[in-house]
PDB file of C-alpha atoms in Angstrom:
ATOM      1  CA  MET A  36     115.325  71.111 146.981  1.00 47.00           C
ATOM      2  CA  ASN A  37     116.748  74.338 148.245  1.00 48.00           C
ATOM      3  CA  VAL A  38     115.866  77.363 146.110  1.00 48.00           C
ATOM      4  CA  THR A  39     117.577  80.644 146.888  1.00 50.00           C
ATOM      5  CA  PRO A  40     115.302  83.570 146.023  1.00 57.00           C
ATOM      6  CA  MET A  41     116.581  86.460 143.944  1.00 63.00           C
ATOM      7  CA  ASN A  42     117.514  89.526 145.952  1.00 75.00           C
ATOM      8  CA  SER A  43     115.199  92.514 145.625  1.00 83.00           C
ATOM      9  CA  LEU A  44     117.561  94.525 143.414  1.00 86.00           C
ATOM     10  CA  ALA A  45     117.802  91.656 140.922  1.00 81.00           C
ATOM     11  CA  GLN A  46     114.012  91.263 140.953  1.00 84.00           C
ATOM     12  CA  VAL A  47     113.527  94.967 140.232  1.00 88.00           C
ATOM     13  CA  TYR A  48     116.049  94.831 137.388  1.00 87.00           C
ATOM     14  CA  ASP A  49     114.450  91.691 135.956  1.00 87.00           C
ATOM     15  CA  ARG A  50     110.965  93.229 136.095  1.00 90.00           C
ATOM     16  CA  GLU A  51     112.160  96.468 134.433  1.00 92.00           C
ATOM     17  CA  PHE A  52     113.959  94.472 131.744  1.00 90.00           C
ATOM     18  CA  ARG A  53     110.789  92.516 130.956  1.00 92.00           C
ATOM     19  CA  VAL A  54     108.635  95.680 130.986  1.00 93.00           C
ATOM     20  CA  ARG A  55     111.069  97.396 128.611  1.00 94.00           C
ATOM     21  CA  GLY A  56     110.845  94.401 126.280  1.00 94.00           C
ATOM     22  CA  LEU A  57     107.037  94.442 126.376  1.00 94.00           C
ATOM     23  CA  ARG A  58     107.043  98.198 125.731  1.00 96.00           C
ATOM     24  CA  GLN A  59     109.297  97.711 122.701  1.00 96.00           C
ATOM     25  CA  GLN A  60     106.982  95.008 121.409  1.00 96.00           C
ATOM     26  CA  GLY A  61     104.025  97.363 121.812  1.00 96.00           C
ATOM     27  CA  TRP A  62     105.753 100.154 119.903  1.00 97.00           C
ATOM     28  CA  GLY A  63     106.716  97.644 117.216  1.00 97.00           C
ATOM     29  CA  ARG A  64     103.122  96.487 116.878  1.00 97.00           C
ATOM     30  CA  GLY A  65     101.935 100.081 116.661  1.00 97.00           C
ATOM     31  CA  LEU A  66     104.424 101.049 113.958  1.00 97.00           C
ATOM     32  CA  MET A  67     103.644  97.919 111.962  1.00 97.00           C
ATOM     33  CA  ALA A  68      99.928  98.738 112.276  1.00 97.00           C
ATOM     34  CA  VAL A  69     100.605 102.183 110.762  1.00 97.00           C
ATOM     35  CA  ALA A  70     102.413 100.540 107.841  1.00 97.00           C
ATOM     36  CA  VAL A  71      99.573  98.042 107.357  1.00 97.00           C
ATOM     37  CA  LEU A  72      96.991 100.845 107.370  1.00 97.00           C
ATOM     38  CA  ILE A  73      98.955 102.673 104.666  1.00 96.00           C
ATOM     39  CA  TRP A  74      99.166  99.464 102.634  1.00 96.00           C
ATOM     40  CA  LEU A  75      95.425  98.861 102.992  1.00 96.00           C
ATOM     41  CA  TRP A  76      94.696 102.401 101.808  1.00 94.00           C
ATOM     42  CA  LEU A  77      96.992 101.945  98.802  1.00 92.00           C
ATOM     43  CA  GLY A  78      95.314  98.628  98.036  1.00 91.00           C
ATOM     44  CA  TYR A  79      91.944 100.335  98.155  1.00 90.00           C
ATOM     45  CA  LEU A  80      93.169 103.028  95.758  1.00 87.00           C
ATOM     46  CA  LEU A  81      94.486 100.397  93.346  1.00 85.00           C
ATOM     47  CA  LEU A  82      91.704  97.805  93.444  1.00 85.00           C
ATOM     48  CA  PHE A  83      88.371  99.631  93.705  1.00 83.00           C
ATOM     49  CA  PRO A  84      86.559 101.697  91.064  1.00 81.00           C
ATOM     50  CA  PHE A  85      85.854 105.352  91.815  1.00 78.00           C
ATOM     51  CA  SER A  86      84.164 108.421  90.393  1.00 79.00           C
ATOM     52  CA  VAL A  87      85.602 111.823  89.542  1.00 75.00           C
ATOM     53  CA  ASP A  88      83.500 114.908  90.183  1.00 75.00           C
ATOM     54  CA  GLN A  89      83.388 117.136  87.063  1.00 70.00           C
ATOM     55  CA  GLY A  90      81.994 120.239  88.713  1.00 68.00           C
ATOM     56  CA  ALA A  91      78.724 121.647  89.993  1.00 69.00           C
ATOM     57  CA  HIS A  92      76.657 121.267  86.814  1.00 68.00           C
ATOM     58  CA  LEU A  93      78.299 118.255  85.158  1.00 71.00           C
ATOM     59  CA  LYS A  94      77.766 114.574  85.825  1.00 75.00           C
ATOM     60  CA  SER A  95      80.591 112.747  87.606  1.00 75.00           C
ATOM     61  CA  THR A  96      82.758 110.348  85.589  1.00 73.00           C
ATOM     62  CA  GLU A  97      82.892 106.690  86.623  1.00 76.00           C
ATOM     63  CA  CYS A  98      86.419 105.257  86.529  1.00 78.00           C
ATOM     64  CA  GLU A  99      87.625 101.676  86.710  1.00 75.00           C
ATOM     65  CA  SER A 100      90.260 100.605  89.190  1.00 76.00           C
ATOM     66  CA  ARG A 101      93.907 100.938  88.254  1.00 71.00           C
ATOM     67  CA  ALA A 102      94.463  97.226  88.663  1.00 69.00           C
ATOM     68  CA  PHE A 103      91.467  95.909  86.682  1.00 66.00           C
ATOM     69  CA  HIS A 104      91.049  98.175  83.677  1.00 65.00           C
ATOM     70  CA  GLN A 105      90.675  96.951  80.143  1.00 64.00           C
ATOM     71  CA  ASN A 106      88.888  98.675  77.309  1.00 59.00           C
ATOM     72  CA  GLY A 107      88.628  95.873  74.800  1.00 58.00           C
ATOM     73  CA  LYS A 108      90.637  92.766  74.094  1.00 64.00           C
ATOM     74  CA  PHE A 109      94.033  94.270  74.949  1.00 62.00           C
ATOM     75  CA  ALA A 110      94.710  96.834  77.663  1.00 59.00           C
ATOM     76  CA  LEU A 111      96.824  99.658  76.258  1.00 64.00           C
ATOM     77  CA  SER A 112      97.336 101.840  79.309  1.00 59.00           C
ATOM     78  CA  TYR A 113      95.202 103.173  82.096  1.00 58.00           C
ATOM     79  CA  ARG A 114      95.100 106.618  80.510  1.00 56.00           C
ATOM     80  CA  ALA A 115      94.091 105.205  77.104  1.00 53.00           C
ATOM     81  CA  ASP A 116      91.482 102.883  78.637  1.00 52.00           C
ATOM     82  CA  THR A 117      89.827 105.228  81.137  1.00 59.00           C
ATOM     83  CA  GLY A 118      90.723 108.742  80.110  1.00 62.00           C
ATOM     84  CA  GLU A 119      92.945 111.554  81.252  1.00 66.00           C
ATOM     85  CA  ARG A 120      90.675 112.691  84.099  1.00 70.00           C
ATOM     86  CA  CYS A 121      90.674 109.264  85.764  1.00 74.00           C
ATOM     87  CA  ASP A 122      94.433 108.943  85.273  1.00 69.00           C
ATOM     88  CA  ALA A 123      95.030 112.307  86.908  1.00 73.00           C
ATOM     89  CA  GLU A 124      92.804 111.438  89.889  1.00 76.00           C
ATOM     90  CA  ARG A 125      94.713 108.246  90.777  1.00 76.00           C
ATOM     91  CA  ASP A 126      98.239 109.261  89.823  1.00 79.00           C
ATOM     92  CA  TRP A 127     101.137 106.891  90.536  1.00 81.00           C
ATOM     93  CA  GLY A 128     103.210 109.589  92.249  1.00 86.00           C
ATOM     94  CA  PRO A 129     101.220 109.926  95.490  1.00 86.00           C
ATOM     95  CA  MET A 130     100.681 106.170  95.674  1.00 88.00           C
ATOM     96  CA  THR A 131     104.416 105.526  95.324  1.00 91.00           C
ATOM     97  CA  ALA A 132     105.109 108.197  97.942  1.00 93.00           C
ATOM     98  CA  GLY A 133     102.671 106.456 100.304  1.00 92.00           C
ATOM     99  CA  LEU A 134     104.445 103.155  99.771  1.00 94.00           C
ATOM    100  CA  LEU A 135     107.822 104.748 100.447  1.00 96.00           C
ATOM    101  CA  LEU A 136     106.411 106.451 103.542  1.00 95.00           C
ATOM    102  CA  SER A 137     105.231 103.109 104.923  1.00 96.00           C
ATOM    103  CA  LEU A 138     108.614 101.381 104.639  1.00 97.00           C
ATOM    104  CA  PRO A 139     110.327 103.076 107.626  1.00 97.00           C
ATOM    105  CA  PHE A 140     107.291 102.291 109.782  1.00 97.00           C
ATOM    106  CA  ALA A 141     107.411  98.633 108.739  1.00 97.00           C
ATOM    107  CA  VAL A 142     111.174  98.242 109.174  1.00 97.00           C
ATOM    108  CA  LEU A 143     111.379 100.077 112.500  1.00 97.00           C
ATOM    109  CA  GLY A 144     108.259  98.326 113.809  1.00 97.00           C
ATOM    110  CA  THR A 145     109.637  94.916 112.895  1.00 97.00           C
ATOM    111  CA  GLY A 146     112.977  95.719 114.524  1.00 97.00           C
ATOM    112  CA  LEU A 147     111.359  96.935 117.745  1.00 96.00           C
ATOM    113  CA  TYR A 148     109.026  93.952 117.926  1.00 96.00           C
ATOM    114  CA  VAL A 149     111.840  91.439 117.393  1.00 97.00           C
ATOM    115  CA  SER A 150     114.071  93.237 119.893  1.00 96.00           C
ATOM    116  CA  GLY A 151     111.325  93.257 122.526  1.00 95.00           C
ATOM    117  CA  ALA A 152     110.544  89.588 121.952  1.00 95.00           C
ATOM    118  CA  SER A 153     114.238  88.761 122.286  1.00 95.00           C
ATOM    119  CA  MET A 154     114.404  90.679 125.565  1.00 94.00           C
ATOM    120  CA  GLY A 155     111.495  88.646 126.923  1.00 92.00           C
ATOM    121  CA  ARG A 156     113.065  85.359 125.874  1.00 94.00           C
ATOM    122  CA  THR A 157     116.432  86.414 127.317  1.00 92.00           C
ATOM    123  CA  ALA A 158     114.838  87.286 130.665  1.00 90.00           C
ATOM    124  CA  ALA A 159     113.044  83.938 130.769  1.00 90.00           C
ATOM    125  CA  TYR A 160     116.266  82.109 129.901  1.00 91.00           C
ATOM    126  CA  ALA A 161     118.251  83.949 132.589  1.00 87.00           C
ATOM    127  CA  ALA A 162     115.568  83.191 135.181  1.00 86.00           C
ATOM    128  CA  ASP A 163     115.599  79.508 134.242  1.00 87.00           C
ATOM    129  CA  VAL A 164     119.408  79.322 134.459  1.00 86.00           C
ATOM    130  CA  ALA A 165     119.371  81.086 137.840  1.00 83.00           C
ATOM    131  CA  ARG A 166     116.671  78.697 139.092  1.00 84.00           C
ATOM    132  CA  LEU A 167     118.649  75.664 137.898  1.00 85.00           C
ATOM    133  CA  ASN A 168     121.863  76.953 139.490  1.00 83.00           C
ATOM    134  CA  ALA A 169     120.062  77.584 142.783  1.00 80.00           C
ATOM    135  CA  THR A 170     118.697  74.059 143.080  1.00 82.00           C
ATOM    136  CA  LYS A 171     120.874  71.340 144.497  1.00 66.00           C
ATOM    137  CA  GLU A 172     120.504  67.738 143.573  1.00 55.00           C
ATOM    138  CA  ILE A 173     119.659  65.445 146.432  1.00 46.00           C
TER     139      ILE A 173
END
């Protein structure tokens, strides 16, 4: 078998192409991690009970989680079940804003990760095709 090595310019280009793909994958992972951290925080806000401080001289109010509240046989609403103070502390507005804030991170991170992975697979494919073209059958 006679294998012709790649010239140095092609090797440099191939290495830079692969490094760019790995860098894109890293950025994609990082952006997806930001989105996951936001989702975990929102899950914590929704699923775990909390307490609301009433002031310096008053006792704090214990509140149930938004997801698992029920004051009797039928749950009416979070405000009716837990009270206005608890409802105001865990308002839907900031939680919805957090969810909307996480979406660009998730979408952009996924796109960068997939693009970087595709670059790596393309480089491997091109190297395999070049290797197969360089070999001669005996």
